[in-house]
C-alpha cells in the first residue's frame, strides 16, 4: 500500500520531512503547500536543497485538496485550526509537529477538530521529538517497573545552534522579563502540557492536578544567533516544568522539565546535558539518556539538519498507522506501535 502525502510548508522541519517521505517505501510525495509567496510555484526538491522533483509547491489550498492525498504532514511555524479543520473535513489525515491532542487550544477548538476529523472519516496525530517521541519513550520505560511512582523527563539543550531560534521571540526571548512572557509560554507551549495527558493515558495515571513553573536566564552581554539579536539584560534561556499530580500525593507522578539556553554564560547558568534524560522511580528504578549524532558530521548544517530530522521522522513514520486509524484526534496512547521502516542500502 502506498499513501499519498502533501508536505505543508518547507521550513526547517518540513524540509527534513520531505526527505523522510521520499525515503519511505510506503509513502509518495504528491504536493506541498507554500506559505511564502516566493515559494509558490517553485519545485519542492529545490526548496529542500535536494534537486528537482517535478512537484511544485503551491499556496492554492483547494488545488492541494483536489490531489486526492491520504495525509498532510503539517509543519508550519504555528498551527492554524481553520486550515487543519479544512484538511480533515476534506478527508485528509493530518500528522502535525505543533499539536499533541489539541486540548491547549481550548474546548471549542478541540471539539471543532474532533468534529472535522469525524466528518472527513480521518484522524489527526501530533508528534515530533519532544513533544512526541521522547516523552513516549519515557512513559514506555515504566513497563519494566513494578509499582512505578514517578516518571521524570528532562530536555536540556543549548539552542544557539538551532536555526529556528528566532521563533522563541514569541516566548519573550530578547526582551526584558515580564509576566506576559510567562503567560505566552503557557499558551505557545501548551502542546507540551498535553504530553502529560498522553503519558497519563498510557500509564493509567488519574491526574487530579497540574502545575506549570517557569524560570528565565538572562544574558549579561549582547549576542546574536542566525540573525536573532538578544541584547544584554534580556531573556536568553528558560527552564519550564509541567507536572501532573494524583489526589493525596505530594510529589508529581509525571514531570517534564525543559531547559533551553542560548549559549554559555547566562545568569543563572544551568548545567546542560544536550539531550533527554528520563527516569522512572519504581522497582526497579529505570534511567536512560537519549542523544543524537548525525550520520555525516562535517558541517554545522549536519547538526542543524539532524535536529529537524528527529522532529520530522516521528511524524513521517506514523503516516501509515495514522491513515489506518479510527477517525478522530489520535495520540500514542491509542494508536498501535509506530516503528521505523528498514530501507536496504542498494
Ligand atoms: N514536537 C517537536 O519536537 C518540535 C520540534 C521542533 C519544532 N517543532 C514545531 O514544528 C513547527 C515547525 O518548526 P520549524 O522550525 O520548521 O519552523 P520554521 O521553519 O520557522 O517555519 C515553518 C514554516 O512556517 C511557515 N510560516 C512562517 N510564518 C508563517 C505564518 N505567519 N503563517 C503561516 N505559516 C508561516 C513558512 O512556510 P513556507 O516554507 O511555505 O514559507 C515556514 O517555512 C513549529 O510549530 C515548531 O514549534 C516541534
Short mmCIF file of C-alpha atoms and ligand atoms in Angstrom, two decimals:
data_model
loop_
_atom_site.label_atom_id
_atom_site.label_comp_id
_atom_site.label_asym_id
_atom_site.label_seq_id
_atom_site.Cartn_x
_atom_site.Cartn_y
_atom_site.Cartn_z
CA UNK A 1 0.00 0.00 0.00
CA UNK A 2 1.30 3.47 -0.84
CA UNK A 3 -0.02 6.55 0.94
CA UNK A 4 -0.07 9.88 -0.93
CA UNK A 5 1.35 12.71 1.16
CA UNK A 6 1.33 16.52 0.92
CA UNK A 7 4.04 18.37 2.85
CA UNK A 8 2.59 21.54 4.46
CA UNK A 9 5.38 24.15 4.28
CA UNK A 10 9.06 23.58 3.65
CA UNK A 11 10.69 25.26 6.65
CA UNK A 12 13.36 23.62 8.80
CA UNK A 13 11.26 20.64 9.93
CA UNK A 14 9.35 20.44 6.63
CA UNK A 15 12.49 20.09 4.51
CA UNK A 16 13.60 17.08 6.53
CA UNK A 17 10.07 15.65 6.39
CA UNK A 18 10.24 15.77 2.58
CA UNK A 19 13.49 13.75 2.64
CA UNK A 20 11.89 11.24 5.03
CA UNK A 21 8.75 10.91 2.88
CA UNK A 22 10.85 10.31 -0.26
CA UNK A 23 12.90 7.64 1.52
CA UNK A 24 9.87 5.80 2.94
CA UNK A 25 8.80 2.84 0.77
CA UNK A 26 5.10 3.21 1.70
CA UNK A 27 4.84 6.96 1.03
CA UNK A 28 4.55 9.04 -2.13
CA UNK A 29 5.01 12.82 -2.10
CA UNK A 30 2.27 14.33 -4.28
CA UNK A 31 2.39 18.02 -3.35
CA UNK A 32 3.49 20.74 -0.96
CA UNK A 33 1.92 23.87 0.47
CA UNK A 34 3.89 27.12 0.21
CA UNK A 35 3.06 29.83 2.72
CA UNK A 36 5.69 32.30 1.48
CA UNK A 37 4.57 33.90 -1.81
CA UNK A 38 8.08 33.49 -3.25
CA UNK A 39 7.90 29.69 -2.76
CA UNK A 40 4.60 29.38 -4.66
CA UNK A 41 5.26 27.55 -7.95
CA UNK A 42 8.81 26.50 -7.03
CA UNK A 43 9.97 22.89 -7.24
CA UNK A 44 9.70 21.20 -3.81
CA UNK A 45 13.02 19.37 -4.21
CA UNK A 46 14.81 22.63 -5.00
CA UNK A 47 13.17 24.29 -1.96
CA UNK A 48 14.51 21.43 0.16
CA UNK A 49 18.02 21.55 -1.32
CA UNK A 50 17.83 18.06 -2.85
CA UNK A 51 17.43 18.83 -6.56
CA UNK A 52 14.39 18.90 -8.84
CA UNK A 53 11.49 16.53 -8.07
CA UNK A 54 9.00 17.76 -10.66
CA UNK A 55 6.48 18.65 -7.92
CA UNK A 56 5.59 22.32 -7.44
CA UNK A 57 4.84 23.93 -4.09
CA UNK A 58 1.53 25.77 -4.16
CA UNK A 59 -0.49 28.12 -1.96
CA UNK A 60 -3.76 27.05 -3.61
CA UNK A 61 -5.38 25.06 -0.80
CA UNK A 62 -8.34 23.93 -2.94
CA UNK A 63 -5.92 22.66 -5.60
CA UNK A 64 -3.98 20.73 -2.96
CA UNK A 65 -7.21 19.28 -1.52
CA UNK A 66 -8.06 18.02 -5.02
CA UNK A 67 -4.85 15.96 -5.28
CA UNK A 68 -6.51 13.00 -3.54
CA UNK A 69 -3.84 12.82 -0.82
CA UNK A 70 -4.19 10.43 2.11
CA UNK A 71 -2.25 12.59 4.54
CA UNK A 72 -0.78 16.05 5.13
CA UNK A 73 2.49 16.33 7.02
CA UNK A 74 1.75 19.66 8.73
CA UNK A 75 4.79 21.62 9.95
CA UNK A 76 4.21 25.40 9.69
CA UNK A 77 5.62 27.53 12.50
CA UNK A 78 2.17 27.78 14.17
CA UNK A 79 -0.92 25.58 13.90
CA UNK A 80 -3.93 27.15 12.17
CA UNK A 81 -7.07 25.38 13.42
CA UNK A 82 -9.14 26.63 10.45
CA UNK A 83 -6.70 25.08 7.96
CA UNK A 84 -6.41 21.85 9.95
CA UNK A 85 -10.22 21.51 10.04
CA UNK A 86 -10.42 22.18 6.31
CA UNK A 87 -7.91 19.40 5.61
CA UNK A 88 -9.65 16.94 7.93
CA UNK A 89 -13.13 17.75 6.57
CA UNK A 90 -11.67 17.21 3.09
CA UNK A 91 -10.92 13.60 4.08
CA UNK A 92 -7.17 14.05 4.56
CA UNK A 93 -5.39 12.68 7.65
CA UNK A 94 -3.01 15.13 9.33
CA UNK A 95 0.25 14.46 11.19
CA UNK A 96 1.46 17.65 12.88
CA UNK A 97 4.64 18.85 14.62
CA UNK A 98 2.89 21.56 16.64
CA UNK A 99 -0.05 19.81 18.30
CA UNK A 100 -0.44 16.87 20.65
CA UNK A 101 -4.14 16.37 21.42
CA UNK A 102 -5.36 19.97 20.84
CA UNK A 103 -6.53 20.39 24.48
CA UNK A 104 -4.40 23.52 24.94
CA UNK A 105 -6.20 25.25 22.07
CA UNK A 106 -9.36 25.27 24.20
CA UNK A 107 -12.51 23.16 24.38
CA UNK A 108 -14.21 24.81 21.39
CA UNK A 109 -11.19 24.34 19.10
CA UNK A 110 -10.71 20.74 20.21
CA UNK A 111 -14.39 20.00 19.58
CA UNK A 112 -14.16 21.55 16.09
CA UNK A 113 -11.09 19.50 15.21
CA UNK A 114 -12.66 16.28 16.50
CA UNK A 115 -15.86 17.01 14.55
CA UNK A 116 -13.86 17.81 11.39
CA UNK A 117 -11.96 14.53 11.68
CA UNK A 118 -15.19 12.58 12.21
CA UNK A 119 -16.84 14.34 9.26
CA UNK A 120 -13.89 13.52 7.00
CA UNK A 121 -13.51 9.99 8.37
CA UNK A 122 -9.82 10.67 9.12
CA UNK A 123 -7.51 11.33 12.07
CA UNK A 124 -5.12 13.93 13.44
CA UNK A 125 -1.89 12.90 15.18
CA UNK A 126 0.70 15.20 16.73
CA UNK A 127 4.31 14.31 17.47
CA UNK A 128 7.91 15.37 16.95
CA UNK A 129 10.97 14.62 19.02
CA UNK A 130 9.54 16.35 22.09
CA UNK A 131 6.65 16.81 22.43
CA UNK A 132 6.27 13.39 20.87
CA UNK A 133 8.75 10.57 20.60
CA UNK A 134 10.90 11.33 23.67
CA UNK A 135 8.09 11.56 26.24
CA UNK A 136 6.51 8.45 24.66
CA UNK A 137 9.79 6.58 25.30
CA UNK A 138 9.88 7.88 28.89
CA UNK A 139 6.37 6.55 29.52
CA UNK A 140 7.25 3.20 27.91
CA UNK A 141 10.17 2.77 30.32
CA UNK A 142 7.70 2.28 33.17
CA UNK A 143 6.73 -1.04 31.54
CA UNK A 144 9.57 -2.86 33.34
CA UNK A 145 8.95 -1.40 36.79
CA UNK A 146 6.62 -2.76 39.47
CA UNK A 147 4.68 -0.10 41.36
CA UNK A 148 6.17 2.81 39.47
CA UNK A 149 5.56 6.05 41.35
CA UNK A 150 7.03 8.65 39.10
CA UNK A 151 8.32 9.39 35.60
CA UNK A 152 10.70 12.33 35.26
CA UNK A 153 11.84 13.69 31.96
CA UNK A 154 14.42 16.38 31.21
CA UNK A 155 15.13 18.02 27.86
CA UNK A 156 18.33 20.04 28.22
CA UNK A 157 19.74 21.79 25.17
CA UNK A 158 21.78 24.76 24.05
CA UNK A 159 19.61 26.20 21.29
CA UNK A 160 22.28 28.55 19.94
CA UNK A 161 22.77 26.05 17.07
CA UNK A 162 19.00 25.90 16.43
CA UNK A 163 18.29 27.64 13.13
CA UNK A 164 14.71 28.49 14.13
CA UNK A 165 15.81 30.21 17.40
CA UNK A 166 14.07 33.38 16.19
CA UNK A 167 10.76 31.56 16.82
CA UNK A 168 11.50 31.99 20.56
CA UNK A 169 10.79 35.71 20.29
CA UNK A 170 7.13 34.85 20.92
CA UNK A 171 8.24 33.48 24.33
CA UNK A 172 9.90 36.82 25.16
CA UNK A 173 13.49 35.88 24.30
CA UNK A 174 15.49 39.03 23.55
CA UNK A 175 13.05 41.04 25.72
CA UNK A 176 13.14 42.03 29.39
CA UNK A 177 11.33 39.69 31.80
CA UNK A 178 7.62 40.41 32.17
CA UNK A 179 4.74 38.26 33.47
CA UNK A 180 3.17 38.42 30.00
CA UNK A 181 6.01 36.21 28.72
CA UNK A 182 5.19 33.58 31.31
CA UNK A 183 1.61 33.58 30.02
CA UNK A 184 2.97 33.38 26.45
CA UNK A 185 4.94 30.26 27.36
CA UNK A 186 1.85 28.67 28.94
CA UNK A 187 -0.08 29.28 25.73
CA UNK A 188 2.52 28.78 22.98
CA UNK A 189 3.95 25.70 24.69
CA UNK A 190 0.52 24.32 25.56
CA UNK A 191 1.18 21.22 23.45
CA UNK A 192 3.96 20.32 25.93
CA UNK A 193 1.37 20.26 28.73
CA UNK A 194 -0.71 17.94 26.53
CA UNK A 195 2.13 15.37 26.74
CA UNK A 196 1.03 14.80 30.35
CA UNK A 197 -2.37 13.71 29.00
CA UNK A 198 -0.74 11.19 26.65
CA UNK A 199 1.63 9.80 29.28
CA UNK A 200 -1.18 9.74 31.86
CA UNK A 201 -3.43 7.82 29.47
CA UNK A 202 -0.64 5.37 28.57
CA UNK A 203 0.19 4.71 32.24
CA UNK A 204 -3.35 4.92 33.71
CA UNK A 205 -2.45 7.87 35.96
CA UNK A 206 -5.59 9.54 37.38
CA UNK A 207 -4.32 13.13 37.11
CA UNK A 208 -6.02 15.40 39.64
CA UNK A 209 -3.82 18.50 39.38
CA UNK A 210 -1.28 20.08 37.03
CA UNK A 211 1.39 22.66 37.78
CA UNK A 212 3.38 24.89 35.46
CA UNK A 213 6.53 26.73 36.54
CA UNK A 214 8.95 28.91 34.62
CA UNK A 215 12.36 30.46 35.34
CA UNK A 216 14.33 32.68 33.00
CA UNK A 217 18.06 33.03 32.38
CA UNK A 218 19.31 36.48 31.39
CA UNK A 219 22.27 37.29 29.16
CA UNK A 220 24.86 39.73 30.60
CA UNK A 221 26.06 40.60 27.07
CA UNK A 222 24.67 41.22 23.58
CA UNK A 223 24.54 38.09 21.42
CA UNK A 224 23.17 37.06 18.04
CA UNK A 225 22.31 33.65 16.58
CA UNK A 226 21.18 33.19 12.97
CA UNK A 227 20.28 36.88 12.80
CA UNK A 228 18.24 36.79 16.03
CA UNK A 229 19.55 39.50 18.40
CA UNK A 230 19.47 39.01 22.16
CA UNK A 231 20.63 42.17 23.97
CA UNK A 232 22.25 42.31 27.43
CA UNK A 233 19.67 42.17 30.23
CA UNK A 234 17.11 40.22 28.23
CA UNK A 235 15.80 36.65 28.28
CA UNK A 236 18.18 34.14 26.66
CA UNK A 237 17.10 30.92 28.33
CA UNK A 238 14.23 29.32 30.18
CA UNK A 239 13.54 26.36 32.40
CA UNK A 240 9.92 25.26 32.08
CA UNK A 241 8.31 22.49 34.12
CA UNK A 242 4.98 20.75 33.64
CA UNK A 243 3.88 18.42 36.45
CA UNK A 244 0.92 16.10 36.97
CA UNK A 245 -0.22 15.04 40.45
CA UNK A 246 -2.69 12.46 41.70
CA UNK A 247 -5.01 13.05 44.65
CA UNK A 248 -3.25 12.88 48.02
CA UNK A 249 0.30 12.72 46.57
CA UNK A 250 2.80 15.47 47.40
CA UNK A 251 5.22 14.52 44.64
CA UNK A 252 4.43 14.81 40.96
CA UNK A 253 3.78 11.47 39.25
CA UNK A 254 4.73 12.85 35.83
CA UNK A 255 7.25 15.65 35.43
CA UNK A 256 8.54 17.25 32.24
CA UNK A 257 11.44 19.67 32.62
CA UNK A 258 12.62 21.63 29.63
CA UNK A 259 15.82 23.65 29.89
CA UNK A 260 16.80 25.78 26.89
CA UNK A 261 19.71 28.22 26.81
CA UNK A 262 21.17 30.37 24.04
CA UNK A 263 24.89 29.87 24.64
CA UNK A 264 27.05 29.89 27.76
CA UNK A 265 27.48 32.49 30.50
CA UNK A 266 23.81 33.21 31.24
CA UNK A 267 22.61 34.25 34.70
CA UNK A 268 21.88 31.81 36.26
CA UNK A 269 24.00 29.29 34.35
CA UNK A 270 22.24 25.91 34.33
CA UNK A 271 24.11 22.70 33.52
CA UNK A 272 23.22 21.49 30.02
CA UNK A 273 23.13 17.77 29.18
CA UNK A 274 22.48 18.04 25.39
CA UNK A 275 19.68 15.52 25.04
CA UNK A 276 16.98 13.77 27.00
CA UNK A 277 17.33 12.23 30.44
CA UNK A 278 14.46 10.02 31.56
CA UNK A 279 13.96 8.37 34.92
CA UNK A 280 11.31 6.07 36.32
CA UNK A 281 11.11 5.73 40.12
CA UNK A 282 9.82 2.27 40.98
CA UNK A 283 11.03 -1.30 41.43
CA UNK A 284 13.45 -1.18 39.71
CA UNK A 285 14.34 2.45 39.03
CA UNK A 286 14.93 2.89 35.30
CA UNK A 287 17.07 5.53 33.69
CA UNK A 288 18.11 6.33 30.15
CA UNK A 289 19.65 9.14 28.15
CA UNK A 290 18.77 9.70 24.51
CA UNK A 291 21.25 11.69 22.44
CA UNK A 292 21.72 12.01 18.69
CA UNK A 293 24.65 12.36 16.33
CA UNK A 294 24.50 12.97 12.58
CA UNK A 295 25.37 10.16 10.14
CA UNK A 296 27.73 12.64 8.46
CA UNK A 297 29.13 15.26 10.85
CA UNK A 298 31.24 17.53 8.67
CA UNK A 299 29.43 20.87 8.82
CA UNK A 300 27.34 22.76 11.38
CA UNK A 301 24.43 22.24 8.94
CA UNK A 302 24.69 18.48 9.50
CA UNK A 303 23.82 19.03 13.19
CA UNK A 304 21.07 21.52 12.34
CA UNK A 305 19.51 19.11 9.81
CA UNK A 306 19.73 16.30 12.37
CA UNK A 307 17.70 18.22 14.95
CA UNK A 308 14.99 18.71 12.32
CA UNK A 309 15.23 15.09 11.12
CA UNK A 310 14.47 13.80 14.62
CA UNK A 311 11.48 16.15 14.78
CA UNK A 312 10.07 15.18 11.40
CA UNK A 313 10.64 11.40 11.41
CA UNK A 314 8.20 10.53 14.25
CA UNK A 315 5.55 12.16 12.03
CA UNK A 316 6.67 10.57 8.77
CA UNK A 317 6.96 7.12 10.37
CA UNK A 318 3.45 7.49 11.80
CA UNK A 319 1.72 8.24 8.47
CA UNK A 320 0.75 4.64 7.51
CA UNK A 321 -0.59 3.98 11.05
CA UNK A 322 -2.47 7.28 11.21
CA UNK A 323 -4.04 6.67 7.78
CA UNK A 324 -5.42 3.32 9.05
CA UNK A 325 -6.52 4.64 12.48
CA UNK A 326 -10.08 5.17 13.68
CA UNK A 327 -11.32 8.71 12.95
CA UNK A 328 -10.65 11.50 15.42
CA UNK A 329 -7.80 13.04 17.40
CA UNK A 330 -5.29 10.24 17.99
CA UNK A 331 -2.24 10.03 20.25
CA UNK A 332 0.44 7.48 21.14
CA UNK A 333 -1.92 6.35 23.91
CA UNK A 334 -4.45 4.91 21.47
CA UNK A 335 -2.50 4.05 18.31
CA UNK A 336 -0.75 0.74 17.72
CA UNK A 337 3.05 0.66 17.92
CA UNK A 338 4.67 3.04 15.42
CA UNK A 339 8.04 1.95 14.08
CA UNK A 340 10.63 2.96 11.53
CA UNK A 341 10.82 1.28 8.12
CA UNK A 342 14.01 -0.57 7.09
CA UNK A 343 15.40 0.73 3.81
CA UNK A 344 18.11 -1.52 2.32
CA UNK A 345 21.23 0.28 1.17
CA UNK A 346 21.13 -0.63 -2.54
N1 LIG B 1 7.46 18.48 18.53
C1 LIG B 1 8.74 18.78 18.33
O1 LIG B 1 9.63 18.01 18.67
C2 LIG B 1 9.13 20.04 17.61
C3 LIG B 1 10.48 20.38 17.47
C4 LIG B 1 10.82 21.49 16.71
C5 LIG B 1 9.82 22.27 16.14
N2 LIG B 1 8.52 21.92 16.35
C6 LIG B 1 7.44 22.70 15.75
O2 LIG B 1 7.43 22.45 14.36
C7 LIG B 1 6.96 23.62 13.68
C8 LIG B 1 7.90 23.92 12.53
O3 LIG B 1 9.16 24.29 13.03
P1 LIG B 1 10.25 24.89 12.02
O4 LIG B 1 11.50 25.06 12.80
O5 LIG B 1 10.27 24.08 10.78
O6 LIG B 1 9.61 26.31 11.73
P2 LIG B 1 10.00 27.41 10.63
O7 LIG B 1 10.99 26.83 9.66
O8 LIG B 1 10.37 28.67 11.32
O9 LIG B 1 8.61 27.67 9.91
C9 LIG B 1 7.97 26.66 9.15
C10 LIG B 1 7.19 27.30 8.03
O10 LIG B 1 6.10 28.04 8.55
C11 LIG B 1 5.64 28.89 7.51
N3 LIG B 1 5.31 30.19 8.10
C12 LIG B 1 6.15 31.16 8.52
N4 LIG B 1 5.44 32.19 9.01
C13 LIG B 1 4.12 31.84 8.89
C14 LIG B 1 2.91 32.46 9.23
N5 LIG B 1 2.90 33.70 9.78
N6 LIG B 1 1.75 31.80 8.99
C15 LIG B 1 1.76 30.56 8.44
N7 LIG B 1 2.89 29.90 8.09
C16 LIG B 1 4.05 30.54 8.32
C17 LIG B 1 6.79 29.01 6.47
O11 LIG B 1 6.33 28.25 5.36
P3 LIG B 1 6.95 28.32 3.89
O12 LIG B 1 8.10 27.38 3.96
O13 LIG B 1 5.90 27.86 2.98
O14 LIG B 1 7.31 29.74 3.68
C18 LIG B 1 7.92 28.33 7.20
O15 LIG B 1 8.86 27.74 6.37
C19 LIG B 1 6.85 24.70 14.74
O16 LIG B 1 5.49 24.83 15.11
C20 LIG B 1 7.65 24.19 15.92
O17 LIG B 1 7.12 24.61 17.17
C21 LIG B 1 8.16 20.81 17.04
#
